[in-house]
Amino acid sequence: MIDLTIHTAGDALYAEVVLNNPKAMNSLAEADLAELDAAYREAADNNVRALFLRGEGKGFCAGRNIKGLDPRDDDATDYLANKVTPVLRRMSQFPAPTFAAVHGPCLGVGLGLAIATDIVYVAEDATIGSPFANLGATLDSGGHALFVERLGAHRTMDLIVTADMMSGAEAVQAGLFSRFVPAQELVEFTRATVERAAQGATRAFMASRALVHDIRDNGTGLWASISDENIAQGRLCSSPDYLEGFQAFNEKRVPKFTGE
C-alpha cells in the first residue's frame, strides 16, 4: 500500500509518500509500483515544491515482493524493464526536489528508489548492499551503476559476491548517500529539511539537478559543464525568484520564494 499526503510549509505545498506494508518490510509487488507511480503523478499535479519518501515499520524497502513467486513462471525482465524502470524514471524526473528517509533494509528495488531520489538521508543502522548472492540473482534497479561510480569495481564485486551489507553510516562515508542521522531522528530531520526546500527557489533547484544529471549520465567535463552553468544562470536572471533573492539580499531580509 502506498499512502500520499499533501502538507503545507509556509505558503508552499510538499508531498509525503509512504510505503505502508510493514509486515512485508515494504517490499513491492506490481500493484504497489503502479500505486507509487500514481502517487508521484498526483503529487506533481498538485504542484508540490518538494517530495518526501519514507517507509513505515522497521525498514524502508526490502525490494521486490517475491513471497510465493515461482521463478519458472516469472518474467524478471518484464517486471524490471516495464514495471520498475518507468517508476524510477518518473521519480528521477519529478518537477521538484525529492528526499528519502532510509532506515532498516534498503535493498534491490528499494535501493533503486533511493537512487532515483535527489537527496537521501539514512539511519546509522540502515542496511544497504546486494543480497542476491543468496538467491542466484543479480543486483538490479541501478545498483551496479551507483556502486561502481562511488565504490569502484573491486568493492562492488566484493559486496555482490559476499552479500555483505553496509550500514547507513558506512554507506554515507563511502559517498553513496547524502548523510546519516540517528534512527530516532531520521523522519523529523528529513521532514524539516523538506519543508525548507519546499519554500525555496524550485526553478533554480531544477536547473542544478539538470546539470548534475548531465554530468552523471553523459560524463560532461569541467569546461562544458561551466558553459552549461553559464547558460542556466542567464536563464534564471529574469525569473521572479531570482529577482526576489537579490531584492531580499539588498533589503537585508529573508527571501520569499514562489518557485517561479
PDB file of C-alpha atoms in Angstrom:
ATOM      1  CA  MET A   1       0.000   0.000   0.000  1.00  0.00           C
ATOM      2  CA  ILE A   2       1.224   3.486  -0.897  1.00  0.00           C
ATOM      3  CA  ASP A   3      -0.053   6.498   1.038  1.00  0.00           C
ATOM      4  CA  LEU A   4       0.128  10.079  -0.248  1.00  0.00           C
ATOM      5  CA  THR A   5      -0.427  13.171   1.883  1.00  0.00           C
ATOM      6  CA  ILE A   6      -0.109  16.798   0.813  1.00  0.00           C
ATOM      7  CA  HIS A   7       1.222  19.114   3.527  1.00  0.00           C
ATOM      8  CA  THR A   8       1.661  22.863   3.848  1.00  0.00           C
ATOM      9  CA  ALA A   9       5.007  24.511   4.556  1.00  0.00           C
ATOM     10  CA  GLY A  10       4.506  28.257   4.798  1.00  0.00           C
ATOM     11  CA  ASP A  11       2.813  29.206   1.538  1.00  0.00           C
ATOM     12  CA  ALA A  12       4.137  26.118  -0.254  1.00  0.00           C
ATOM     13  CA  LEU A  13       2.987  22.526  -0.572  1.00  0.00           C
ATOM     14  CA  TYR A  14       5.015  19.357  -0.216  1.00  0.00           C
ATOM     15  CA  ALA A  15       4.083  15.713  -0.651  1.00  0.00           C
ATOM     16  CA  GLU A  16       4.774  12.836   1.718  1.00  0.00           C
ATOM     17  CA  VAL A  17       4.716   9.399   0.068  1.00  0.00           C
ATOM     18  CA  VAL A  18       4.757   6.437   2.447  1.00  0.00           C
ATOM     19  CA  LEU A  19       5.469   2.797   1.616  1.00  0.00           C
ATOM     20  CA  ASN A  20       2.982   1.245   4.013  1.00  0.00           C
ATOM     21  CA  ASN A  21       3.291  -2.534   4.070  1.00  0.00           C
ATOM     22  CA  PRO A  22       5.472  -3.013   7.159  1.00  0.00           C
ATOM     23  CA  LYS A  23       4.664  -6.726   7.570  1.00  0.00           C
ATOM     24  CA  ALA A  24       6.449  -7.345   4.251  1.00  0.00           C
ATOM     25  CA  MET A  25       9.179  -4.786   5.016  1.00  0.00           C
ATOM     26  CA  ASN A  26       7.546  -2.577   2.342  1.00  0.00           C
ATOM     27  CA  SER A  27       8.606  -4.929  -0.450  1.00  0.00           C
ATOM     28  CA  LEU A  28       6.927  -4.040  -3.731  1.00  0.00           C
ATOM     29  CA  ALA A  29       4.669  -6.098  -5.980  1.00  0.00           C
ATOM     30  CA  GLU A  30       3.480  -4.863  -9.375  1.00  0.00           C
ATOM     31  CA  ALA A  31       0.339  -3.325  -7.873  1.00  0.00           C
ATOM     32  CA  ASP A  32       2.456  -1.389  -5.364  1.00  0.00           C
ATOM     33  CA  LEU A  33       4.621   0.008  -8.149  1.00  0.00           C
ATOM     34  CA  ALA A  34       1.506   1.181 -10.002  1.00  0.00           C
ATOM     35  CA  GLU A  35       0.308   2.906  -6.805  1.00  0.00           C
ATOM     36  CA  LEU A  36       3.709   4.512  -6.309  1.00  0.00           C
ATOM     37  CA  ASP A  37       3.702   5.815  -9.869  1.00  0.00           C
ATOM     38  CA  ALA A  38       0.200   7.220  -9.367  1.00  0.00           C
ATOM     39  CA  ALA A  39       1.248   8.903  -6.119  1.00  0.00           C
ATOM     40  CA  TYR A  40       4.102  10.731  -7.842  1.00  0.00           C
ATOM     41  CA  ARG A  41       1.800  11.787 -10.683  1.00  0.00           C
ATOM     42  CA  GLU A  42      -0.793  13.087  -8.230  1.00  0.00           C
ATOM     43  CA  ALA A  43       1.859  14.951  -6.249  1.00  0.00           C
ATOM     44  CA  ALA A  44       3.116  16.613  -9.438  1.00  0.00           C
ATOM     45  CA  ASP A  45      -0.447  17.537 -10.412  1.00  0.00           C
ATOM     46  CA  ASN A  46      -0.771  19.290  -7.044  1.00  0.00           C
ATOM     47  CA  ASN A  47       2.264  21.445  -7.883  1.00  0.00           C
ATOM     48  CA  VAL A  48       4.111  20.499  -4.721  1.00  0.00           C
ATOM     49  CA  ARG A  49       7.538  22.069  -4.346  1.00  0.00           C
ATOM     50  CA  ALA A  50       9.205  19.113  -2.596  1.00  0.00           C
ATOM     51  CA  LEU A  51       8.514  15.428  -2.047  1.00  0.00           C
ATOM     52  CA  PHE A  52       9.374  13.193   0.919  1.00  0.00           C
ATOM     53  CA  LEU A  53       9.518   9.385   0.517  1.00  0.00           C
ATOM     54  CA  ARG A  54       9.742   7.046   3.514  1.00  0.00           C
ATOM     55  CA  GLY A  55       8.722   3.582   4.682  1.00  0.00           C
ATOM     56  CA  GLU A  56       6.577   2.505   7.627  1.00  0.00           C
ATOM     57  CA  GLY A  57       7.735  -0.056  10.157  1.00  0.00           C
ATOM     58  CA  LYS A  58      11.219  -1.497  10.585  1.00  0.00           C
ATOM     59  CA  GLY A  59      12.569  -0.893   7.095  1.00  0.00           C
ATOM     60  CA  PHE A  60      12.489   1.422   4.089  1.00  0.00           C
ATOM     61  CA  CYS A  61      12.010  -1.196   1.356  1.00  0.00           C
ATOM     62  CA  ALA A  62      13.384  -4.742   1.134  1.00  0.00           C
ATOM     63  CA  GLY A  63      12.969  -4.851  -2.659  1.00  0.00           C
ATOM     64  CA  ARG A  64      10.603  -6.897  -4.768  1.00  0.00           C
ATOM     65  CA  ASN A  65       7.891  -8.843  -3.014  1.00  0.00           C
ATOM     66  CA  ILE A  66       8.779 -12.417  -4.006  1.00  0.00           C
ATOM     67  CA  LYS A  67       6.633 -14.244  -1.464  1.00  0.00           C
ATOM     68  CA  GLY A  68       5.139 -17.278  -3.206  1.00  0.00           C
ATOM     69  CA  LEU A  69       6.774 -16.372  -6.519  1.00  0.00           C
ATOM     70  CA  ASP A  70       7.655 -19.350  -8.736  1.00  0.00           C
ATOM     71  CA  PRO A  71      10.642 -18.218 -10.841  1.00  0.00           C
ATOM     72  CA  ARG A  72       9.631 -20.674 -13.574  1.00  0.00           C
ATOM     73  CA  ASP A  73       6.524 -18.569 -14.169  1.00  0.00           C
ATOM     74  CA  ASP A  74       8.242 -15.211 -13.738  1.00  0.00           C
ATOM     75  CA  ASP A  75       9.439 -12.785 -16.403  1.00  0.00           C
ATOM     76  CA  ALA A  76      12.010 -10.823 -14.421  1.00  0.00           C
ATOM     77  CA  THR A  77      12.980  -8.683 -17.396  1.00  0.00           C
ATOM     78  CA  ASP A  78       9.375  -7.576 -17.889  1.00  0.00           C
ATOM     79  CA  TYR A  79       8.991  -6.781 -14.186  1.00  0.00           C
ATOM     80  CA  LEU A  80      12.180  -4.701 -14.086  1.00  0.00           C
ATOM     81  CA  ALA A  81      12.034  -3.071 -17.522  1.00  0.00           C
ATOM     82  CA  ASN A  82       8.312  -2.377 -17.750  1.00  0.00           C
ATOM     83  CA  LYS A  83       7.195  -2.098 -14.110  1.00  0.00           C
ATOM     84  CA  VAL A  84      10.180  -0.848 -12.116  1.00  0.00           C
ATOM     85  CA  THR A  85      12.238   1.273 -14.508  1.00  0.00           C
ATOM     86  CA  PRO A  86       9.358   3.569 -15.616  1.00  0.00           C
ATOM     87  CA  VAL A  87       8.628   4.365 -11.958  1.00  0.00           C
ATOM     88  CA  LEU A  88      12.305   5.103 -11.276  1.00  0.00           C
ATOM     89  CA  ARG A  89      12.362   7.436 -14.274  1.00  0.00           C
ATOM     90  CA  ARG A  90       9.251   9.268 -13.080  1.00  0.00           C
ATOM     91  CA  MET A  91      10.804   9.664  -9.631  1.00  0.00           C
ATOM     92  CA  SER A  92      14.077  10.929 -11.084  1.00  0.00           C
ATOM     93  CA  GLN A  93      12.239  13.488 -13.244  1.00  0.00           C
ATOM     94  CA  PHE A  94       9.830  14.739 -10.580  1.00  0.00           C
ATOM     95  CA  PRO A  95       9.423  18.525 -11.058  1.00  0.00           C
ATOM     96  CA  ALA A  96      10.652  19.469  -7.563  1.00  0.00           C
ATOM     97  CA  PRO A  97      13.396  18.333  -5.181  1.00  0.00           C
ATOM     98  CA  THR A  98      12.852  14.844  -3.764  1.00  0.00           C
ATOM     99  CA  PHE A  99      14.027  13.429  -0.447  1.00  0.00           C
ATOM    100  CA  ALA A 100      14.078   9.926   1.030  1.00  0.00           C
ATOM    101  CA  ALA A 101      14.480   8.833   4.645  1.00  0.00           C
ATOM    102  CA  VAL A 102      16.033   5.353   4.619  1.00  0.00           C
ATOM    103  CA  HIS A 103      16.047   3.083   7.646  1.00  0.00           C
ATOM    104  CA  GLY A 104      16.412  -0.662   8.022  1.00  0.00           C
ATOM    105  CA  PRO A 105      16.692  -2.680   4.802  1.00  0.00           C
ATOM    106  CA  CYS A 106      17.147  -0.722   1.555  1.00  0.00           C
ATOM    107  CA  LEU A 107      17.709  -3.473  -0.994  1.00  0.00           C
ATOM    108  CA  GLY A 108      17.015  -4.309  -4.635  1.00  0.00           C
ATOM    109  CA  VAL A 109      14.148  -2.193  -5.921  1.00  0.00           C
ATOM    110  CA  GLY A 110      14.247  -0.345  -2.591  1.00  0.00           C
ATOM    111  CA  LEU A 111      17.817   0.690  -3.351  1.00  0.00           C
ATOM    112  CA  GLY A 112      16.588   1.783  -6.784  1.00  0.00           C
ATOM    113  CA  LEU A 113      14.014   4.075  -5.146  1.00  0.00           C
ATOM    114  CA  ALA A 114      16.809   5.722  -3.200  1.00  0.00           C
ATOM    115  CA  ILE A 115      18.998   6.050  -6.297  1.00  0.00           C
ATOM    116  CA  ALA A 116      16.147   7.784  -8.151  1.00  0.00           C
ATOM    117  CA  THR A 117      15.755  10.332  -5.325  1.00  0.00           C
ATOM    118  CA  ASP A 118      17.663  13.622  -5.239  1.00  0.00           C
ATOM    119  CA  ILE A 119      18.650  13.655  -1.565  1.00  0.00           C
ATOM    120  CA  VAL A 120      18.829  10.575   0.670  1.00  0.00           C
ATOM    121  CA  TYR A 121      19.230  10.670   4.436  1.00  0.00           C
ATOM    122  CA  VAL A 122      19.855   7.305   6.073  1.00  0.00           C
ATOM    123  CA  ALA A 123      19.661   5.965   9.596  1.00  0.00           C
ATOM    124  CA  GLU A 124      23.025   4.953  11.012  1.00  0.00           C
ATOM    125  CA  ASP A 125      21.832   1.357  11.220  1.00  0.00           C
ATOM    126  CA  ALA A 126      20.243   1.133   7.764  1.00  0.00           C
ATOM    127  CA  THR A 127      21.124  -1.989   5.738  1.00  0.00           C
ATOM    128  CA  ILE A 128      22.405  -1.404   2.206  1.00  0.00           C
ATOM    129  CA  GLY A 129      24.013  -3.818  -0.213  1.00  0.00           C
ATOM    130  CA  SER A 130      23.354  -6.707  -2.573  1.00  0.00           C
ATOM    131  CA  PRO A 131      21.652  -9.760  -1.025  1.00  0.00           C
ATOM    132  CA  PHE A 132      21.200 -11.514  -4.349  1.00  0.00           C
ATOM    133  CA  ALA A 133      24.065 -13.991  -3.961  1.00  0.00           C
ATOM    134  CA  ASN A 134      21.663 -15.910  -1.732  1.00  0.00           C
ATOM    135  CA  LEU A 135      19.018 -16.022  -4.487  1.00  0.00           C
ATOM    136  CA  GLY A 136      21.164 -16.793  -7.503  1.00  0.00           C
ATOM    137  CA  ALA A 137      20.113 -13.406  -8.925  1.00  0.00           C
ATOM    138  CA  THR A 138      21.922 -10.204  -9.773  1.00  0.00           C
ATOM    139  CA  LEU A 139      21.835  -6.693  -8.364  1.00  0.00           C
ATOM    140  CA  ASP A 140      19.258  -4.545 -10.178  1.00  0.00           C
ATOM    141  CA  SER A 141      17.471  -1.175 -10.253  1.00  0.00           C
ATOM    142  CA  GLY A 142      20.644   0.859 -10.784  1.00  0.00           C
ATOM    143  CA  GLY A 143      22.722  -0.741  -8.064  1.00  0.00           C
ATOM    144  CA  HIS A 144      25.671  -1.587 -10.314  1.00  0.00           C
ATOM    145  CA  ALA A 145      25.971   1.974 -11.615  1.00  0.00           C
ATOM    146  CA  LEU A 146      25.775   3.503  -8.139  1.00  0.00           C
ATOM    147  CA  PHE A 147      28.239   1.111  -6.545  1.00  0.00           C
ATOM    148  CA  VAL A 148      30.835   1.216  -9.328  1.00  0.00           C
ATOM    149  CA  GLU A 149      30.670   5.027  -9.559  1.00  0.00           C
ATOM    150  CA  ARG A 150      31.054   5.558  -5.814  1.00  0.00           C
ATOM    151  CA  LEU A 151      32.892   2.437  -4.579  1.00  0.00           C
ATOM    152  CA  GLY A 152      34.874   1.208  -7.577  1.00  0.00           C
ATOM    153  CA  ALA A 153      34.754  -2.140  -9.348  1.00  0.00           C
ATOM    154  CA  HIS A 154      36.561  -4.193  -6.689  1.00  0.00           C
ATOM    155  CA  ARG A 155      34.401  -3.127  -3.738  1.00  0.00           C
ATOM    156  CA  THR A 156      31.274  -3.563  -5.886  1.00  0.00           C
ATOM    157  CA  MET A 157      32.171  -7.148  -6.719  1.00  0.00           C
ATOM    158  CA  ASP A 158      33.080  -7.783  -3.087  1.00  0.00           C
ATOM    159  CA  LEU A 159      29.582  -6.698  -1.968  1.00  0.00           C
ATOM    160  CA  ILE A 160      27.912  -8.720  -4.730  1.00  0.00           C
ATOM    161  CA  VAL A 161      29.800 -11.977  -4.194  1.00  0.00           C
ATOM    162  CA  THR A 162      29.815 -11.934  -0.381  1.00  0.00           C
ATOM    163  CA  ALA A 163      26.327 -10.447   0.057  1.00  0.00           C
ATOM    164  CA  ASP A 164      27.792  -8.468   2.966  1.00  0.00           C
ATOM    165  CA  MET A 165      25.770  -5.431   3.966  1.00  0.00           C
ATOM    166  CA  MET A 166      26.853  -1.846   4.621  1.00  0.00           C
ATOM    167  CA  SER A 167      25.383   0.163   7.479  1.00  0.00           C
ATOM    168  CA  GLY A 168      23.862   3.558   6.770  1.00  0.00           C
ATOM    169  CA  ALA A 169      26.882   5.242   8.323  1.00  0.00           C
ATOM    170  CA  GLU A 170      29.274   3.192   6.155  1.00  0.00           C
ATOM    171  CA  ALA A 171      27.248   3.930   3.018  1.00  0.00           C
ATOM    172  CA  VAL A 172      27.389   7.678   3.624  1.00  0.00           C
ATOM    173  CA  GLN A 173      31.085   7.596   4.487  1.00  0.00           C
ATOM    174  CA  ALA A 174      31.647   5.763   1.179  1.00  0.00           C
ATOM    175  CA  GLY A 175      29.796   8.525  -0.699  1.00  0.00           C
ATOM    176  CA  LEU A 176      26.649   6.585  -1.603  1.00  0.00           C
ATOM    177  CA  PHE A 177      24.123   8.940   0.007  1.00  0.00           C
ATOM    178  CA  SER A 178      23.770  12.400   1.496  1.00  0.00           C
ATOM    179  CA  ARG A 179      24.225  11.989   5.267  1.00  0.00           C
ATOM    180  CA  PHE A 180      23.396   9.680   8.142  1.00  0.00           C
ATOM    181  CA  VAL A 181      21.235  10.561  11.122  1.00  0.00           C
ATOM    182  CA  PRO A 182      20.380   8.699  14.349  1.00  0.00           C
ATOM    183  CA  ALA A 183      17.438   6.430  13.550  1.00  0.00           C
ATOM    184  CA  GLN A 184      15.122   8.061  16.064  1.00  0.00           C
ATOM    185  CA  GLU A 185      15.720  11.476  14.497  1.00  0.00           C
ATOM    186  CA  LEU A 186      15.598  10.476  10.828  1.00  0.00           C
ATOM    187  CA  VAL A 187      11.978  11.198   9.893  1.00  0.00           C
ATOM    188  CA  GLU A 188      11.699  14.542  11.661  1.00  0.00           C
ATOM    189  CA  PHE A 189      15.114  15.655  10.420  1.00  0.00           C
ATOM    190  CA  THR A 190      14.175  14.818   6.841  1.00  0.00           C
ATOM    191  CA  ARG A 191      10.714  16.358   7.101  1.00  0.00           C
ATOM    192  CA  ALA A 192      12.150  19.624   8.430  1.00  0.00           C
ATOM    193  CA  THR A 193      14.580  19.756   5.512  1.00  0.00           C
ATOM    194  CA  VAL A 194      11.780  19.019   3.053  1.00  0.00           C
ATOM    195  CA  GLU A 195       9.716  21.873   4.484  1.00  0.00           C
ATOM    196  CA  ARG A 196      12.612  24.287   3.984  1.00  0.00           C
ATOM    197  CA  ALA A 197      13.204  23.064   0.434  1.00  0.00           C
ATOM    198  CA  ALA A 198       9.508  23.449  -0.416  1.00  0.00           C
ATOM    199  CA  GLN A 199       9.822  27.150   0.349  1.00  0.00           C
ATOM    200  CA  GLY A 200      12.976  27.523  -1.712  1.00  0.00           C
ATOM    201  CA  ALA A 201      13.803  28.571  -5.268  1.00  0.00           C
ATOM    202  CA  THR A 202      12.400  25.490  -7.012  1.00  0.00           C
ATOM    203  CA  ARG A 203      13.272  26.597 -10.531  1.00  0.00           C
ATOM    204  CA  ALA A 204      16.912  27.114  -9.563  1.00  0.00           C
ATOM    205  CA  PHE A 205      16.994  23.716  -7.832  1.00  0.00           C
ATOM    206  CA  MET A 206      15.714  22.052 -11.001  1.00  0.00           C
ATOM    207  CA  ALA A 207      18.331  23.848 -13.097  1.00  0.00           C
ATOM    208  CA  SER A 208      21.020  22.425 -10.812  1.00  0.00           C
ATOM    209  CA  ARG A 209      19.517  18.940 -10.972  1.00  0.00           C
ATOM    210  CA  ALA A 210      19.633  19.041 -14.776  1.00  0.00           C
ATOM    211  CA  LEU A 211      23.324  19.972 -14.619  1.00  0.00           C
ATOM    212  CA  VAL A 212      24.068  17.225 -12.096  1.00  0.00           C
ATOM    213  CA  HIS A 213      22.233  14.583 -14.127  1.00  0.00           C
ATOM    214  CA  ASP A 214      24.044  15.667 -17.288  1.00  0.00           C
ATOM    215  CA  ILE A 215      27.420  15.215 -15.606  1.00  0.00           C
ATOM    216  CA  ARG A 216      26.356  11.843 -14.159  1.00  0.00           C
ATOM    217  CA  ASP A 217      24.667  10.428 -17.249  1.00  0.00           C
ATOM    218  CA  ASN A 218      26.715  11.965 -20.062  1.00  0.00           C
ATOM    219  CA  GLY A 219      30.119  12.407 -18.473  1.00  0.00           C
ATOM    220  CA  THR A 220      30.142  16.141 -19.158  1.00  0.00           C
ATOM    221  CA  GLY A 221      33.561  17.566 -18.352  1.00  0.00           C
ATOM    222  CA  LEU A 222      34.524  20.652 -16.366  1.00  0.00           C
ATOM    223  CA  TRP A 223      34.566  23.288 -19.103  1.00  0.00           C
ATOM    224  CA  ALA A 224      31.468  22.013 -20.863  1.00  0.00           C
ATOM    225  CA  SER A 225      29.661  21.981 -17.522  1.00  0.00           C
ATOM    226  CA  ILE A 226      30.814  25.522 -16.767  1.00  0.00           C
ATOM    227  CA  SER A 227      29.389  26.590 -20.126  1.00  0.00           C
ATOM    228  CA  ASP A 228      26.088  24.901 -19.264  1.00  0.00           C
ATOM    229  CA  GLU A 229      26.089  26.621 -15.861  1.00  0.00           C
ATOM    230  CA  ASN A 230      26.595  29.989 -17.512  1.00  0.00           C
ATOM    231  CA  ILE A 231      23.577  29.434 -19.748  1.00  0.00           C
ATOM    232  CA  ALA A 232      21.428  28.160 -16.884  1.00  0.00           C
ATOM    233  CA  GLN A 233      22.296  31.169 -14.744  1.00  0.00           C
ATOM    234  CA  GLY A 234      21.402  33.516 -17.565  1.00  0.00           C
ATOM    235  CA  ARG A 235      18.015  31.863 -17.964  1.00  0.00           C
ATOM    236  CA  LEU A 236      17.310  32.318 -14.264  1.00  0.00           C
ATOM    237  CA  CYS A 237      18.152  36.024 -14.281  1.00  0.00           C
ATOM    238  CA  SER A 238      14.652  37.108 -15.288  1.00  0.00           C
ATOM    239  CA  SER A 239      12.830  34.653 -13.047  1.00  0.00           C
ATOM    240  CA  PRO A 240      10.703  36.020 -10.178  1.00  0.00           C
ATOM    241  CA  ASP A 241      12.653  34.078  -7.541  1.00  0.00           C
ATOM    242  CA  TYR A 242      15.999  35.346  -8.836  1.00  0.00           C
ATOM    243  CA  LEU A 243      14.753  38.916  -8.661  1.00  0.00           C
ATOM    244  CA  GLU A 244      13.256  38.291  -5.210  1.00  0.00           C
ATOM    245  CA  GLY A 245      16.509  36.779  -3.948  1.00  0.00           C
ATOM    246  CA  PHE A 246      18.561  39.793  -4.960  1.00  0.00           C
ATOM    247  CA  GLN A 247      15.980  42.253  -3.680  1.00  0.00           C
ATOM    248  CA  ALA A 248      15.798  40.446  -0.336  1.00  0.00           C
ATOM    249  CA  PHE A 249      19.600  40.471  -0.097  1.00  0.00           C
ATOM    250  CA  ASN A 250      19.742  44.222  -0.668  1.00  0.00           C
ATOM    251  CA  GLU A 251      16.888  44.829   1.776  1.00  0.00           C
ATOM    252  CA  LYS A 252      18.549  42.554   4.375  1.00  0.00           C
ATOM    253  CA  ARG A 253      15.522  40.287   4.798  1.00  0.00           C
ATOM    254  CA  VAL A 254      14.656  36.629   4.268  1.00  0.00           C
ATOM    255  CA  PRO A 255      13.549  35.985   0.667  1.00  0.00           C
ATOM    256  CA  LYS A 256      10.033  34.751  -0.015  1.00  0.00           C
ATOM    257  CA  PHE A 257      10.283  32.417  -2.996  1.00  0.00           C
ATOM    258  CA  THR A 258       7.317  31.216  -5.066  1.00  0.00           C
ATOM    259  CA  GLY A 259       9.106  28.510  -7.043  1.00  0.00           C
ATOM    260  CA  GLU A 260       8.950  30.519 -10.266  1.00  0.00           C
TER     261      GLU A 260
END
